[in-house]
Coordinates of C-alpha atoms and ligand atoms in Angstrom, one line a residue:
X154 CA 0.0 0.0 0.0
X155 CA 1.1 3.7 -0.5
X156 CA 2.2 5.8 2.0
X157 CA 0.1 8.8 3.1
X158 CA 3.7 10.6 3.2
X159 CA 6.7 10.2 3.7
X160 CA 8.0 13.1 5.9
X161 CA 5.7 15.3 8.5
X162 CA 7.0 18.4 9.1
X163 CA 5.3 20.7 11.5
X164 CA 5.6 24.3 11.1
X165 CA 4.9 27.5 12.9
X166 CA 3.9 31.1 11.9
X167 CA 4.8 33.9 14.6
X168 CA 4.5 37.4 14.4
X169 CA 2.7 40.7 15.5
X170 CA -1.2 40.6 15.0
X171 CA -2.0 41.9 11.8
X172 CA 0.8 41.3 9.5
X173 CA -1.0 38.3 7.8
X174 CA -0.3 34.7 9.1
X175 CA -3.4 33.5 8.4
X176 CA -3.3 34.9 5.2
X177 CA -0.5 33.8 4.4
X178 CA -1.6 30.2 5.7
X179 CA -4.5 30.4 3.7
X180 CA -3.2 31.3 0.7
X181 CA -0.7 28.3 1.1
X182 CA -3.4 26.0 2.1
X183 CA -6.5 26.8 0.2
X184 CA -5.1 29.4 -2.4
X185 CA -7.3 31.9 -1.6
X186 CA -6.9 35.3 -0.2
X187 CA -9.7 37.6 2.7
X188 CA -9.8 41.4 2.3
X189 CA -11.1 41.3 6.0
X190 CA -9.3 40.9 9.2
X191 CA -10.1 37.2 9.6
X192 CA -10.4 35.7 13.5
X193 CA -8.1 33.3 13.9
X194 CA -10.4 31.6 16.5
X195 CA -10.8 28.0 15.8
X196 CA -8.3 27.4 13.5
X197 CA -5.2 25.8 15.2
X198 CA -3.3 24.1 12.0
X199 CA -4.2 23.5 7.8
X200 CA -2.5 20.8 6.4
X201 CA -1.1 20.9 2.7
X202 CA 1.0 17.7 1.4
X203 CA 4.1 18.4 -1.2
X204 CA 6.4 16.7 -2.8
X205 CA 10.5 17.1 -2.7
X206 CA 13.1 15.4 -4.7
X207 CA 9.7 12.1 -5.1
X208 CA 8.5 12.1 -1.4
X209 CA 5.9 12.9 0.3
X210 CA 5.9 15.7 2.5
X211 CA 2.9 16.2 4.8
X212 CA 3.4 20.0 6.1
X213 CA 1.3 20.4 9.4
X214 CA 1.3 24.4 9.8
X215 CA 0.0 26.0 13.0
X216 CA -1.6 29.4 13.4
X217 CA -1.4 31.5 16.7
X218 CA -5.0 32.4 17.3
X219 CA -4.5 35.6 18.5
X220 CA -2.5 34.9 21.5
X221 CA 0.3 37.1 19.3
X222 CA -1.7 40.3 20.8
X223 CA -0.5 39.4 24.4
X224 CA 2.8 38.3 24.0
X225 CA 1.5 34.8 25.1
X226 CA 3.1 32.9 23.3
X227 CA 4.1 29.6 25.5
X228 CA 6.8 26.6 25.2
X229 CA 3.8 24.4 24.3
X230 CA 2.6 25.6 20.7
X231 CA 6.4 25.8 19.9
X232 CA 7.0 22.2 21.5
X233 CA 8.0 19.6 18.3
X234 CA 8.4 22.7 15.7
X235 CA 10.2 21.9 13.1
X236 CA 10.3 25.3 11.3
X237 CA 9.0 28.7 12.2
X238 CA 8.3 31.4 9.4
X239 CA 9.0 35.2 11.0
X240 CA 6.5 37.2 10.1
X241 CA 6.7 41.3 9.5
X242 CA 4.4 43.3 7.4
X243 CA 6.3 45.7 5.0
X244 CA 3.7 48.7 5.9
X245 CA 4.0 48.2 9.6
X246 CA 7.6 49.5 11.0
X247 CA 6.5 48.2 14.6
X248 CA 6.1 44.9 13.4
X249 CA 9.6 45.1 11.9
X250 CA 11.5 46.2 14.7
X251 CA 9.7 43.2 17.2
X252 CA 11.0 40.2 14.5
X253 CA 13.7 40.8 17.3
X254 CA 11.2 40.0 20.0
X255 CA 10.0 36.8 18.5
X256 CA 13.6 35.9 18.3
X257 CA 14.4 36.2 21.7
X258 CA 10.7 34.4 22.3
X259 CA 12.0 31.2 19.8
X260 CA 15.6 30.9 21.4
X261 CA 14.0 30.9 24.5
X262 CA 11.1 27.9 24.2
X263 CA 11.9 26.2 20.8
X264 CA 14.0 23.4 19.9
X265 CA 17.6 25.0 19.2
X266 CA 17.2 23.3 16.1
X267 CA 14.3 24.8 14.3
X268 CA 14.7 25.5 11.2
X269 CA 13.8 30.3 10.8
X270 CA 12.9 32.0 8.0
X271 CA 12.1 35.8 7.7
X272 CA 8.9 36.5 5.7
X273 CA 8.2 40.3 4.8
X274 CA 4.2 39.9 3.6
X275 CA 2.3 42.6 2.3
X276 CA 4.7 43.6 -0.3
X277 CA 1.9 44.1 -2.6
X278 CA 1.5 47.4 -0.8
X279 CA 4.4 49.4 -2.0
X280 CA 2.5 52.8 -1.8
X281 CA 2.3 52.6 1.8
X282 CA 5.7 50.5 2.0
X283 CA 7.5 51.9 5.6
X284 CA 10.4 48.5 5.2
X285 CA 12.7 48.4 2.2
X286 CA 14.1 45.4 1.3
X287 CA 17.6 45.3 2.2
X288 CA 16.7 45.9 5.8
X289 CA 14.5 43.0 5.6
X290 CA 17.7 41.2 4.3
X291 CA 19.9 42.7 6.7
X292 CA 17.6 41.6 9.5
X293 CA 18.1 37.9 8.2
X294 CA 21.7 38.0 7.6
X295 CA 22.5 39.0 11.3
X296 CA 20.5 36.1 12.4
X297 CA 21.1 33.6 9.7
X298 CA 17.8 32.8 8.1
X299 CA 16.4 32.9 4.8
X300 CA 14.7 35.5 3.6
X301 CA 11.7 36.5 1.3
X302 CA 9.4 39.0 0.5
X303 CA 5.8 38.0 0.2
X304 CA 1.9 38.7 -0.4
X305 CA -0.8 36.8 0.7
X306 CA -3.1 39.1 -1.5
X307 CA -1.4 37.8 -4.8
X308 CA 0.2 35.2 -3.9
X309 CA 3.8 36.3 -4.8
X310 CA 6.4 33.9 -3.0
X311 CA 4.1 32.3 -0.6
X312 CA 4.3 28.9 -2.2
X313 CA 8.2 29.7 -3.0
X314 CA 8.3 30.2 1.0
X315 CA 6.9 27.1 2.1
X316 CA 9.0 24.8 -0.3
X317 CA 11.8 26.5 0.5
X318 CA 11.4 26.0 4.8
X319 CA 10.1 22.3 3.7
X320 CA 13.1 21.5 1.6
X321 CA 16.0 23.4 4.6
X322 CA 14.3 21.3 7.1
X323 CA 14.5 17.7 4.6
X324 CA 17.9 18.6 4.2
X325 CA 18.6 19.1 7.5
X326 CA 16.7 15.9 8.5
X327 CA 18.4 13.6 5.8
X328 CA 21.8 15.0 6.5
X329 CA 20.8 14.1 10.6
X330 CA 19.7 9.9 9.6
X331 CA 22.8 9.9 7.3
X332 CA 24.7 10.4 10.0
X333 CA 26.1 13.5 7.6
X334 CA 27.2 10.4 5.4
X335 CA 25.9 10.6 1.8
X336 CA 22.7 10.5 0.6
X337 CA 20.4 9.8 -2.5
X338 CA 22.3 11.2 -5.5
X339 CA 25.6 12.6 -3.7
X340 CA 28.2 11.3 -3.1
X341 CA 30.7 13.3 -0.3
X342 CA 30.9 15.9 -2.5
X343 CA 27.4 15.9 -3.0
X344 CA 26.9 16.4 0.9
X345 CA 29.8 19.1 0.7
X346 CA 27.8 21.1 -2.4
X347 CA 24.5 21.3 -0.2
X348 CA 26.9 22.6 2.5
X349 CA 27.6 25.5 0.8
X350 CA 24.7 25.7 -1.2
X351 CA 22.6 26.6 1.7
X352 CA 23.5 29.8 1.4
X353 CA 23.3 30.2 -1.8
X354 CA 20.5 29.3 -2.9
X355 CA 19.3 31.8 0.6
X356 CA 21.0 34.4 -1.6
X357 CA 20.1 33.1 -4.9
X358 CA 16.3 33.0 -3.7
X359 CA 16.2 36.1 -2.2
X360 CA 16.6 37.8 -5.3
X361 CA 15.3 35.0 -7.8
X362 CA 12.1 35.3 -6.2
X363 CA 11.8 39.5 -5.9
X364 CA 8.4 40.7 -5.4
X365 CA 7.1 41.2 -8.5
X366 CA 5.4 44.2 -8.0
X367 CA 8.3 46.4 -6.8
Ligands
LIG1268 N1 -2.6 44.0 0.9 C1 -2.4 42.9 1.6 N2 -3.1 42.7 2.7 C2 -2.9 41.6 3.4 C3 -1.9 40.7 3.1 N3 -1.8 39.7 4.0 C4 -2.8 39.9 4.9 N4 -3.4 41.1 4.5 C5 -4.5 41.7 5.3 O1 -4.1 42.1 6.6 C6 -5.1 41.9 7.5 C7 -4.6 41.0 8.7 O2 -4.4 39.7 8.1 P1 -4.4 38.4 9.0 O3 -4.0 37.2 8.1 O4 -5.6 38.3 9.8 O5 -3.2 38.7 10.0 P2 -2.7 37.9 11.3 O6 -3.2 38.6 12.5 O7 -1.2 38.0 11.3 O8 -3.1 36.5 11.2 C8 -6.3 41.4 6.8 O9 -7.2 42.5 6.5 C9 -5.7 40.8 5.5 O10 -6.6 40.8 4.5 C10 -1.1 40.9 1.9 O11 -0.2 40.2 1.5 N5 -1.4 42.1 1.2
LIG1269 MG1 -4.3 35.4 12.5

């Protein structure tokens, strides 16, 4: 019989109240997009399976409902994370400057090992734009993680987002049960190239993917 998957990642959005994690989620989920401010009450994860490199990945992805507002935020919905998407609306500077909050918030109750990425959503707004860019990027580079800009409104990235968290925390995860042997096509060089190519293809996809309405 076939497997249901192969891999079940469970992922996390954090970030202020506003800046669009359910939208995002949605739009990753169900590919639709809300103009309204939609209650997070009752929702608690979607589930959307994908496939990497011929497996199954079964992506479990919470949703804070609304406990972002008080800071509430506890060791248990970060307990068994795998991956935690950072999110900051481009129109909101406050929302910017606490990504640094939400770090301190990870570091202290998630694994050490979750995998962080850096989403800056919205970016469909540029008229009311108060984050550029490169201090997204900057933001990321002093804290490692991979960075993109995104909208939930037209969809720009948010798929290119997820894939890319999925496919970091595979890597990861392979590299772990390999004993950081080699694996599938590599050989030790192989292992060696994804090394170093997990920067660059942060850097390459940073700019590969640019939000299109710019
Ligand atoms: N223009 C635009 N609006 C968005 C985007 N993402 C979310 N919104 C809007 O921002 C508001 C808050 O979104 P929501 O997903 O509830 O934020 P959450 O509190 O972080 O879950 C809603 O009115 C959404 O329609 C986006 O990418 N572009
Ligand atoms: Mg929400």
């Amino acid at each position: 019989m076939a497997k249901a998957y192969d891999y079940l990642f469970k992922l996390l959005l954090i970030g202020d109240s506003g800046v669009g994690k359910t939208s995002v989620l949605i739009r990753f989920a169900e590919d639709s997009f809300s103009p309204t401010f939609i209650s997070t009450i009752g929702i608690d994860f979607k589930i959307r399976t994908i496939e990497l490199d011929g497996k199954k990945v079964k992506l479990q992805i919470w949703d804070t409902a609304g406990q972002e507002r008080f800071r509430t935020i506890t060791t248990a919905y970060y307990r068994g994370a795998m991956g935690i998407l950072l999110v900051y609306d481009v129109t909101n500077a406050k929302s910017f400057d606490n990504i640094r909050t939400w770090i301190g918030n990870i570091n202290q109750h998630a694994n050490p090992d979750v995998e962080k990425m850096l989403l800056a959503n919205k970016c469909d707004m540029n008229d009311r734009r108060m984050i550029a860019k490169e201090m997204g990027e900057r933001l990321a580079n002093e804290h490692q993680l991979r960075f993109m800009e995104t909208s939930a409104k037209s969809g720009i990235n948010v798929e290119e987002a997820f894939l890319a968290m999925a496919r970091d925390i595979k890597v990861k995860l392979d590299r772990k049960t390999d004993g950081g042997g080699a694996n599938g096509a590599g050989a030790g060089a192989g292992n060696k190239l994804k090394n170093d190519g997990r920067k660059e293809s942060g850097r390459a996809s940073s700019s590969k993917f640019r939000c299109q309405l710019l």
